[in-house]
mmCIF file of C-alpha atoms in Angstrom:
data_model
loop_
_atom_site.group_PDB
_atom_site.id
_atom_site.type_symbol
_atom_site.label_atom_id
_atom_site.label_comp_id
_atom_site.label_asym_id
_atom_site.label_seq_id
_atom_site.Cartn_x
_atom_site.Cartn_y
_atom_site.Cartn_z
ATOM 1 C CA MET A 872 20.982 -12.957 20.405
ATOM 2 C CA LYS A 873 19.392 -10.374 22.601
ATOM 3 C CA ARG A 874 15.949 -11.462 23.630
ATOM 4 C CA TRP A 875 14.309 -8.090 23.160
ATOM 5 C CA THR A 876 14.974 -7.965 19.420
ATOM 6 C CA LEU A 877 12.406 -10.739 19.091
ATOM 7 C CA PHE A 878 9.756 -8.264 20.122
ATOM 8 C CA LEU A 879 10.710 -5.629 17.533
ATOM 9 C CA PRO A 880 8.173 -6.738 14.921
ATOM 10 C CA LEU A 881 5.419 -6.842 17.513
ATOM 11 C CA GLY A 882 6.416 -3.381 18.678
ATOM 12 C CA PHE A 883 6.329 -1.982 15.162
ATOM 13 C CA PHE A 884 3.073 -3.709 14.466
ATOM 14 C CA LEU A 885 1.514 -2.100 17.540
ATOM 15 C CA ILE A 886 2.887 1.319 16.589
ATOM 16 C CA LEU A 887 1.470 0.901 13.105
ATOM 17 C CA CYS A 888 -1.906 -0.133 14.527
ATOM 18 C CA THR A 889 -1.962 2.919 16.766
ATOM 19 C CA LEU A 890 -1.141 5.230 13.873
ATOM 20 C CA LEU A 891 -3.743 3.721 11.573
ATOM 21 C CA LEU A 892 -6.372 3.780 14.284
ATOM 22 C CA ALA A 893 -5.568 7.386 15.131
ATOM 23 C CA GLY A 894 -5.777 8.267 11.438
ATOM 24 C CA LEU A 895 -9.165 6.650 11.259
ATOM 25 C CA PHE A 896 -10.686 8.732 14.019
ATOM 26 C CA MET A 897 -8.536 11.827 14.039
ATOM 27 C CA GLU A 898 -10.000 14.193 11.516
ATOM 28 C CA ASP A 899 -12.767 14.543 9.044
ATOM 29 C CA LYS A 900 -11.242 13.224 5.862
ATOM 30 C CA THR A 901 -13.868 14.867 3.694
ATOM 31 C CA VAL A 902 -12.213 18.196 4.476
ATOM 32 C CA LEU A 903 -9.115 18.868 2.439
ATOM 33 C CA ARG A 904 -6.556 21.336 3.639
ATOM 34 C CA SER A 905 -6.507 24.186 1.228
ATOM 35 C CA VAL A 906 -3.202 24.629 -0.547
ATOM 36 C CA LEU A 907 -4.219 28.239 -1.081
ATOM 37 C CA LEU A 908 -3.741 29.207 2.556
ATOM 38 C CA ASN A 909 -1.539 32.279 2.907
ATOM 39 C CA ARG A 910 -1.686 32.904 -0.824
ATOM 40 C CA PRO A 911 -3.335 35.919 -2.444
ATOM 41 C CA LEU A 912 -6.725 35.557 -4.086
ATOM 42 C CA PRO A 913 -6.461 34.355 -7.680
ATOM 43 C CA GLU A 914 -6.913 36.910 -10.428
ATOM 44 C CA PHE A 915 -10.391 37.459 -11.746
ATOM 45 C CA SER A 916 -12.679 40.045 -13.241
ATOM 46 C CA LEU A 917 -16.310 39.099 -12.804
ATOM 47 C CA PRO A 918 -19.702 40.822 -12.749
ATOM 48 C CA VAL A 919 -21.350 41.768 -9.496
ATOM 49 C CA LEU A 920 -24.729 40.157 -8.988
ATOM 50 C CA GLU A 921 -26.553 43.123 -7.526
ATOM 51 C CA GLU A 922 -25.095 45.946 -9.618
ATOM 52 C CA GLU A 923 -23.999 46.686 -13.167
ATOM 53 C CA ARG A 924 -20.249 46.503 -12.605
ATOM 54 C CA GLN A 925 -17.247 44.223 -12.709
ATOM 55 C CA VAL A 926 -15.035 43.478 -9.743
ATOM 56 C CA THR A 927 -11.402 42.313 -9.614
ATOM 57 C CA GLN A 928 -9.285 40.838 -6.834
ATOM 58 C CA ASP A 929 -7.345 44.093 -6.483
ATOM 59 C CA GLU A 930 -10.445 46.170 -5.769
ATOM 60 C CA MET A 931 -11.249 43.906 -2.860
ATOM 61 C CA LYS A 932 -8.093 44.682 -0.916
ATOM 62 C CA GLY A 933 -8.037 47.015 2.059
ATOM 63 C CA GLN A 934 -10.364 45.270 4.459
ATOM 64 C CA VAL A 935 -10.856 42.001 6.265
ATOM 65 C CA TYR A 936 -13.861 40.004 5.070
ATOM 66 C CA LEU A 937 -15.364 36.584 4.731
ATOM 67 C CA LEU A 938 -15.685 35.210 1.228
ATOM 68 C CA ASN A 939 -18.616 32.818 1.149
ATOM 69 C CA VAL A 940 -19.165 30.461 -1.774
ATOM 70 C CA TRP A 941 -22.844 29.654 -2.216
ATOM 71 C CA GLY A 942 -25.597 28.901 -4.678
ATOM 72 C CA SER A 943 -29.365 28.943 -4.507
ATOM 73 C CA TRP A 944 -29.287 25.312 -5.737
ATOM 74 C CA CYS A 945 -27.310 24.239 -2.665
ATOM 75 C CA PRO A 946 -29.385 23.113 0.340
ATOM 76 C CA ALA A 947 -26.470 23.327 2.779
ATOM 77 C CA CYS A 948 -25.930 26.949 1.751
ATOM 78 C CA LYS A 949 -29.549 27.721 2.561
ATOM 79 C CA ALA A 950 -29.119 26.019 5.923
ATOM 80 C CA GLU A 951 -26.103 28.213 6.564
ATOM 81 C CA HIS A 952 -27.840 31.405 5.542
ATOM 82 C CA SER A 953 -29.341 32.502 8.878
ATOM 83 C CA GLN A 954 -25.960 32.142 10.568
ATOM 84 C CA LEU A 955 -24.412 34.402 7.934
ATOM 85 C CA VAL A 956 -27.172 36.959 8.470
ATOM 86 C CA ASN A 957 -26.336 36.937 12.194
ATOM 87 C CA ILE A 958 -22.634 37.358 11.520
ATOM 88 C CA ALA A 959 -23.297 40.273 9.164
ATOM 89 C CA SER A 960 -25.628 41.934 11.663
ATOM 90 C CA ASP A 961 -22.806 41.776 14.234
ATOM 91 C CA GLY A 962 -20.829 44.029 11.915
ATOM 92 C CA PHE A 963 -18.616 41.560 10.097
ATOM 93 C CA SER A 964 -18.163 41.894 6.333
ATOM 94 C CA ILE A 965 -19.175 39.076 4.023
ATOM 95 C CA VAL A 966 -18.695 39.032 0.283
ATOM 96 C CA GLY A 967 -20.488 36.284 -1.592
ATOM 97 C CA ILE A 968 -19.375 34.207 -4.527
ATOM 98 C CA ASN A 969 -22.549 33.156 -6.244
ATOM 99 C CA TYR A 970 -21.246 29.839 -7.525
ATOM 100 C CA LYS A 971 -22.670 28.205 -10.649
ATOM 101 C CA ASP A 972 -26.042 29.797 -10.152
ATOM 102 C CA SER A 973 -28.526 31.710 -12.241
ATOM 103 C CA PRO A 974 -28.652 35.415 -11.320
ATOM 104 C CA GLU A 975 -32.459 35.392 -11.240
ATOM 105 C CA LEU A 976 -32.682 32.513 -8.779
ATOM 106 C CA ALA A 977 -29.880 33.971 -6.650
ATOM 107 C CA LEU A 978 -31.476 37.439 -6.442
ATOM 108 C CA ASN A 979 -34.805 35.850 -5.765
ATOM 109 C CA TRP A 980 -33.419 33.873 -2.840
ATOM 110 C CA LEU A 981 -31.629 36.919 -1.405
ATOM 111 C CA SER A 982 -34.663 39.201 -1.598
ATOM 112 C CA HIS A 983 -36.752 36.449 -0.073
ATOM 113 C CA SER A 984 -34.536 35.652 2.914
ATOM 114 C CA GLY A 985 -32.361 38.715 3.401
ATOM 115 C CA SER A 986 -28.827 39.249 2.155
ATOM 116 C CA PRO A 987 -25.850 39.076 4.541
ATOM 117 C CA TYR A 988 -23.537 40.033 1.675
ATOM 118 C CA LEU A 989 -21.929 43.386 0.892
ATOM 119 C CA TYR A 990 -22.259 42.208 -2.691
ATOM 120 C CA ASN A 991 -21.965 38.980 -4.656
ATOM 121 C CA ILE A 992 -19.442 38.002 -7.295
ATOM 122 C CA GLN A 993 -21.096 36.124 -10.129
ATOM 123 C CA ASP A 994 -19.163 32.959 -10.834
ATOM 124 C CA THR A 995 -21.610 31.442 -13.282
ATOM 125 C CA ASP A 996 -19.277 28.891 -14.876
ATOM 126 C CA GLY A 997 -17.457 28.075 -11.626
ATOM 127 C CA ARG A 998 -14.111 29.233 -12.962
ATOM 128 C CA LEU A 999 -13.256 31.362 -9.907
ATOM 129 C CA GLY A 1000 -14.382 28.483 -7.719
ATOM 130 C CA LEU A 1001 -11.987 26.209 -9.553
ATOM 131 C CA ASP A 1002 -9.109 28.647 -9.017
ATOM 132 C CA LEU A 1003 -10.043 28.758 -5.330
ATOM 133 C CA GLY A 1004 -9.978 24.976 -5.060
ATOM 134 C CA VAL A 1005 -13.685 24.885 -4.240
ATOM 135 C CA TYR A 1006 -15.075 21.356 -4.338
ATOM 136 C CA GLY A 1007 -18.196 21.472 -2.235
ATOM 137 C CA SER A 1008 -20.253 24.487 -1.322
ATOM 138 C CA PRO A 1009 -20.706 26.150 1.013
ATOM 139 C CA GLU A 1010 -17.090 27.095 1.542
ATOM 140 C CA THR A 1011 -15.972 30.166 3.433
ATOM 141 C CA PHE A 1012 -12.621 31.917 3.147
ATOM 142 C CA LEU A 1013 -11.250 34.536 5.507
ATOM 143 C CA ILE A 1014 -9.393 37.221 3.563
ATOM 144 C CA ASP A 1015 -7.081 39.760 5.183
ATOM 145 C CA GLN A 1016 -6.626 43.410 4.199
ATOM 146 C CA GLU A 1017 -3.819 42.460 1.789
ATOM 147 C CA GLY A 1018 -6.148 40.145 -0.102
ATOM 148 C CA VAL A 1019 -4.445 37.011 1.252
ATOM 149 C CA ILE A 1020 -6.430 33.884 2.149
ATOM 150 C CA ARG A 1021 -5.916 33.245 5.852
ATOM 151 C CA TYR A 1022 -8.454 30.559 6.632
ATOM 152 C CA LYS A 1023 -10.807 28.245 4.831
ATOM 153 C CA HIS A 1024 -13.798 26.383 6.124
ATOM 154 C CA VAL A 1025 -15.537 23.724 4.040
ATOM 155 C CA GLY A 1026 -19.180 23.094 4.822
ATOM 156 C CA ILE A 1027 -21.689 24.985 6.904
ATOM 157 C CA LEU A 1028 -20.136 27.749 8.980
ATOM 158 C CA ASP A 1029 -21.975 26.890 12.167
ATOM 159 C CA GLY A 1030 -21.905 28.777 15.461
ATOM 160 C CA LYS A 1031 -19.176 26.577 16.909
ATOM 161 C CA VAL A 1032 -16.744 27.016 14.024
ATOM 162 C CA TRP A 1033 -17.509 30.724 13.804
ATOM 163 C CA ASN A 1034 -17.114 31.474 17.499
ATOM 164 C CA GLU A 1035 -14.158 29.217 18.179
ATOM 165 C CA LYS A 1036 -12.072 29.562 15.034
ATOM 166 C CA VAL A 1037 -13.095 32.127 12.468
ATOM 167 C CA LYS A 1038 -14.286 35.008 14.625
ATOM 168 C CA PRO A 1039 -11.109 35.189 16.777
ATOM 169 C CA LEU A 1040 -8.994 35.045 13.626
ATOM 170 C CA TYR A 1041 -11.146 37.705 11.950
ATOM 171 C CA GLU A 1042 -10.772 40.023 14.960
ATOM 172 C CA MET A 1043 -7.038 39.366 15.086
ATOM 173 C CA LEU A 1044 -6.682 40.317 11.421
ATOM 174 C CA GLU A 1045 -8.666 43.489 12.019
ATOM 175 C CA GLU A 1046 -6.292 44.395 14.859
ATOM 176 C CA GLU A 1047 -3.406 43.710 12.486
ATOM 177 C CA ALA A 1048 -4.958 45.977 9.872
ATOM 178 C CA LYS A 1049 -5.199 48.868 12.324
ATOM 179 C CA LEU A 1050 -1.491 48.756 13.201
ATOM 180 C CA MET B 176 -31.519 -24.589 -12.531
ATOM 181 C CA SER B 177 -28.125 -25.560 -11.188
ATOM 182 C CA VAL B 178 -26.279 -23.443 -8.696
ATOM 183 C CA ILE B 179 -23.546 -22.710 -11.185
ATOM 184 C CA LYS B 180 -26.044 -21.463 -13.720
ATOM 185 C CA ARG B 181 -27.653 -19.221 -11.147
ATOM 186 C CA LEU B 182 -24.304 -17.862 -10.061
ATOM 187 C CA SER B 183 -23.198 -17.137 -13.595
ATOM 188 C CA GLY B 184 -26.512 -15.416 -14.207
ATOM 189 C CA LEU B 185 -25.908 -13.264 -11.174
ATOM 190 C CA LEU B 186 -22.409 -12.464 -12.372
ATOM 191 C CA MET B 187 -23.827 -11.416 -15.723
ATOM 192 C CA VAL B 188 -26.174 -9.021 -13.995
ATOM 193 C CA PHE B 189 -23.297 -7.528 -12.004
ATOM 194 C CA ALA B 190 -21.186 -7.215 -15.121
ATOM 195 C CA LEU B 191 -24.034 -5.466 -16.901
ATOM 196 C CA LEU B 192 -24.580 -3.118 -13.982
ATOM 197 C CA ALA B 193 -20.867 -2.314 -13.900
ATOM 198 C CA GLY B 194 -20.988 -1.627 -17.607
ATOM 199 C CA VAL B 195 -24.011 0.631 -17.233
ATOM 200 C CA ASN B 196 -22.266 2.417 -14.390
ATOM 201 C CA ASN B 197 -19.210 3.069 -16.539
ATOM 202 C CA ALA B 198 -21.340 4.258 -19.393
ATOM 203 C CA TYR B 199 -22.891 6.843 -17.099
ATOM 204 C CA ALA B 200 -19.527 8.045 -15.845
ATOM 205 C CA VAL B 201 -18.532 10.271 -18.737
ATOM 206 C CA ILE B 202 -21.566 11.535 -20.538
ATOM 207 C CA GLU B 203 -20.111 14.612 -22.188
ATOM 208 C CA THR B 204 -18.436 14.170 -25.525
ATOM 209 C CA TYR B 205 -15.368 16.198 -26.177
ATOM 210 C CA GLU B 206 -13.763 17.065 -29.471
ATOM 211 C CA PHE B 207 -10.033 16.649 -29.930
ATOM 212 C CA ASP B 208 -7.609 17.712 -32.623
ATOM 213 C CA SER B 209 -5.651 14.489 -32.534
ATOM 214 C CA VAL B 210 -5.570 10.951 -31.217
ATOM 215 C CA GLU B 211 -2.728 11.947 -28.887
ATOM 216 C CA GLN B 212 -4.919 14.590 -27.263
ATOM 217 C CA ARG B 213 -7.708 12.094 -26.778
ATOM 218 C CA GLU B 214 -5.281 9.654 -25.178
ATOM 219 C CA GLN B 215 -3.862 12.383 -22.978
ATOM 220 C CA PHE B 216 -7.368 13.286 -21.874
ATOM 221 C CA SER B 217 -8.234 9.755 -20.846
ATOM 222 C CA ARG B 218 -4.835 9.372 -19.154
ATOM 223 C CA MET B 219 -5.406 12.531 -17.096
ATOM 224 C CA ASN B 220 -8.927 11.373 -16.267
ATOM 225 C CA ASP B 221 -7.417 8.310 -14.603
ATOM 226 C CA VAL B 222 -4.525 10.041 -12.861
ATOM 227 C CA LEU B 223 -6.504 12.855 -11.263
ATOM 228 C CA ARG B 224 -8.642 12.146 -8.239
ATOM 229 C CA CYS B 225 -11.986 13.827 -7.721
ATOM 230 C CA PRO B 226 -11.510 16.152 -4.696
ATOM 231 C CA LEU B 227 -15.024 15.543 -3.439
ATOM 232 C CA CYS B 228 -15.541 11.824 -3.852
ATOM 233 C CA GLN B 229 -12.574 10.443 -1.905
ATOM 234 C CA ASN B 230 -11.793 7.504 -4.108
ATOM 235 C CA GLN B 231 -12.893 8.010 -7.656
ATOM 236 C CA SER B 232 -10.892 9.454 -10.475
ATOM 237 C CA ILE B 233 -12.361 12.475 -12.220
ATOM 238 C CA GLY B 234 -13.073 10.174 -15.161
ATOM 239 C CA GLU B 235 -15.210 7.880 -13.029
ATOM 240 C CA SER B 236 -17.083 10.401 -10.962
ATOM 241 C CA ASN B 237 -20.404 12.036 -11.676
ATOM 242 C CA ALA B 238 -19.826 14.779 -9.121
ATOM 243 C CA PRO B 239 -20.217 18.294 -10.553
ATOM 244 C CA ILE B 240 -16.670 19.143 -9.512
ATOM 245 C CA ALA B 241 -15.294 16.144 -11.439
ATOM 246 C CA ASN B 242 -17.287 17.362 -14.419
ATOM 247 C CA ASP B 243 -15.705 20.820 -14.057
ATOM 248 C CA LEU B 244 -12.238 19.363 -13.767
ATOM 249 C CA ARG B 245 -12.736 17.220 -16.877
ATOM 250 C CA ARG B 246 -13.849 20.303 -18.758
ATOM 251 C CA GLU B 247 -10.805 22.149 -17.495
ATOM 252 C CA VAL B 248 -8.466 19.311 -18.493
ATOM 253 C CA HIS B 249 -10.035 19.330 -21.948
ATOM 254 C CA ARG B 250 -9.552 23.078 -22.206
ATOM 255 C CA LEU B 251 -5.922 22.820 -21.099
ATOM 256 C CA ILE B 252 -5.228 20.077 -23.636
ATOM 257 C CA THR B 253 -6.945 21.609 -26.651
ATOM 258 C CA ASP B 254 -6.590 25.362 -26.078
ATOM 259 C CA GLU B 255 -3.280 25.545 -24.273
ATOM 260 C CA GLN B 256 -1.557 22.396 -25.577
ATOM 261 C CA ALA B 257 -0.634 21.645 -21.975
ATOM 262 C CA SER B 258 1.636 18.730 -21.183
ATOM 263 C CA ASP B 259 0.763 16.121 -18.558
ATOM 264 C CA SER B 260 2.935 17.841 -15.982
ATOM 265 C CA ASP B 261 1.388 21.239 -16.796
ATOM 266 C CA ILE B 262 -2.042 19.796 -16.070
ATOM 267 C CA VAL B 263 -0.880 18.113 -12.873
ATOM 268 C CA ASP B 264 0.709 21.382 -11.692
ATOM 269 C CA PHE B 265 -2.480 23.279 -12.502
ATOM 270 C CA MET B 266 -4.473 20.894 -10.297
ATOM 271 C CA LEU B 267 -1.868 20.774 -7.512
ATOM 272 C CA VAL B 268 -1.929 24.557 -7.122
ATOM 273 C CA ARG B 269 -5.685 24.459 -6.567
ATOM 274 C CA TYR B 270 -6.413 21.180 -4.849
ATOM 275 C CA GLY B 271 -3.112 19.990 -3.377
ATOM 276 C CA ASP B 272 -1.605 16.529 -3.381
ATOM 277 C CA PHE B 273 -4.987 14.935 -2.753
ATOM 278 C CA VAL B 274 -5.870 15.398 -6.382
ATOM 279 C CA LEU B 275 -3.203 12.847 -7.340
ATOM 280 C CA TYR B 276 -3.443 9.154 -6.668
ATOM 281 C CA LYS B 277 0.328 8.951 -6.633
ATOM 282 C CA PRO B 278 1.738 11.383 -4.077
ATOM 283 C CA PRO B 279 4.934 13.217 -5.034
ATOM 284 C CA LEU B 280 8.097 12.082 -3.285
ATOM 285 C CA ASP B 281 9.218 14.755 -0.817
ATOM 286 C CA ALA B 282 10.092 15.129 2.848
ATOM 287 C CA ARG B 283 6.477 14.852 3.971
ATOM 288 C CA THR B 284 5.704 11.728 1.984
ATOM 289 C CA ALA B 285 9.038 9.960 2.442
ATOM 290 C CA ALA B 286 7.579 7.800 5.223
ATOM 291 C CA LEU B 287 4.759 6.807 2.918
ATOM 292 C CA TRP B 288 7.144 5.794 0.161
ATOM 293 C CA PHE B 289 9.866 4.104 2.205
ATOM 294 C CA GLY B 290 7.966 3.049 5.326
ATOM 295 C CA PRO B 291 6.870 -0.336 3.979
ATOM 296 C CA LEU B 292 10.396 -1.115 2.763
ATOM 297 C CA PHE B 293 11.767 -0.114 6.166
ATOM 298 C CA ILE B 294 9.327 -2.388 7.957
ATOM 299 C CA LEU B 295 10.179 -5.244 5.586
ATOM 300 C CA LEU B 296 13.877 -4.787 6.308
ATOM 301 C CA ILE B 297 13.276 -4.888 10.055
ATOM 302 C CA GLY B 298 11.263 -8.072 9.629
ATOM 303 C CA LEU B 299 14.016 -9.694 7.563
ATOM 304 C CA PHE B 300 16.630 -8.628 10.099
ATOM 305 C CA VAL B 301 14.740 -10.171 12.987
ATOM 306 C CA LEU B 302 14.058 -13.332 10.996
ATOM 307 C CA PHE B 303 17.746 -13.597 10.200
ATOM 308 C CA ARG B 304 18.711 -13.196 13.848
ATOM 309 C CA VAL B 305 16.178 -15.779 14.960
ATOM 310 C CA PHE B 306 17.420 -18.356 12.475
ATOM 311 C CA ARG B 307 21.033 -17.746 13.326
ATOM 312 C CA SER B 308 20.468 -18.127 17.038
ATOM 313 C CA ILE B 309 18.801 -21.510 16.711
ATOM 314 C CA ASN B 310 21.325 -24.111 17.774
ATOM 315 C CA PHE B 311 21.463 -26.774 15.105
ATOM 316 C CA SER B 312 24.452 -28.534 16.697
ATOM 317 C CA GLU B 313 24.194 -32.007 18.181
ATOM 318 C CA PRO B 314 22.591 -31.886 21.601
ATOM 319 C CA ASP B 315 24.918 -34.568 23.094
ATOM 320 C CA GLU B 316 28.114 -33.110 21.731
ATOM 321 C CA LYS B 317 31.032 -33.752 23.992
ATOM 322 C CA MET B 318 31.923 -30.977 26.402
ATOM 323 C CA ASN B 319 35.276 -29.365 25.824
ATOM 324 C CA GLN B 320 37.911 -28.970 28.479
ATOM 325 C CA GLN B 321 36.749 -25.527 29.596
ATOM 326 C CA ASP B 322 33.134 -26.594 29.972
ATOM 327 C CA GLN B 323 34.162 -29.561 32.050
ATOM 328 C CA GLU B 324 36.166 -27.360 34.371
ATOM 329 C CA THR B 325 33.250 -24.978 34.780
ATOM 330 C CA LEU B 326 30.959 -27.863 35.538
ATOM 331 C CA ALA B 327 33.385 -29.218 38.033
ATOM 332 C CA LYS B 328 33.512 -25.850 39.775
ATOM 333 C CA ILE B 329 29.753 -25.652 40.002
ATOM 334 C CA LEU B 330 29.522 -29.127 41.424
ATOM 335 C CA GLY B 331 32.079 -28.237 44.021
ATOM 336 C CA GLY B 332 34.691 -30.767 42.952
ATOM 337 C CA LYS B 333 32.553 -33.712 43.976
ATOM 338 C CA GLN B 334 33.114 -35.451 40.671
ATOM 339 C CA SER B 335 36.862 -35.388 40.734
#
């Protein structure tokens, strides 16, 4: 018998250990990869928070924008707010999904702290959120001019994530749209 | 009080707490048209994993999202007469494989399904080789003709 075959189990054991250890430290397991990436926005027809009108997924096509899921009940969303205001003031478009919120509280919060949103989609019962696979707000989607989801970020969109990941992708999609 | 009594008392407390915990899990009461629907609902509650809570089923979790998903499962069962696989597909489209405790068998998950079996087979193979290579023959067995000649060569013919 060849001597080295004796060491096979040890070898596999070490490989397994390495894999498990890597898995443990590699990525944040609280973040699920969205299965909706590169799929069009789900169908919906919902009221706009700020105006007396309905909006559908088709009306939202034609431009690149961030779709930010938030609620006035959500502390992390409030923490994220100033960053969104900065992003909007740099000329990027943000549409809000006011998720499982009361319109009064939402409008109150926006008038109090400034709105970074072009407008907000009222998702009072969370049905649109469900179709978008939302499981913890805030969540931010990047939508291209065809209405296709190109990126999703779960949690606070901080400066690092914005500058390193989302902003370059946003600008790339805008370039794409101009062609 | 004896140690055993104390321990059993402690166990009782734990059991009660566990019971209380379960009672909290599903607070809403849902109406069903039939016993089958009710059974389907509780089956789906166990099969589907809450996307937020890492390791609780939607039936066990108090997270708002688990609550939403339970409501959705109820709606699918009662309004749309959805089958188990319809409900699973509905969840997969939105939340991906994570929402299932049992991952589907495909190219990506093949290693997950067959990896342990593969490792077991390698272990058995090595074990088999080790056992076979152990020499159980008599240590002072007589040398055959060829061995004797080889030995003689090594010793430089001094023995002959």
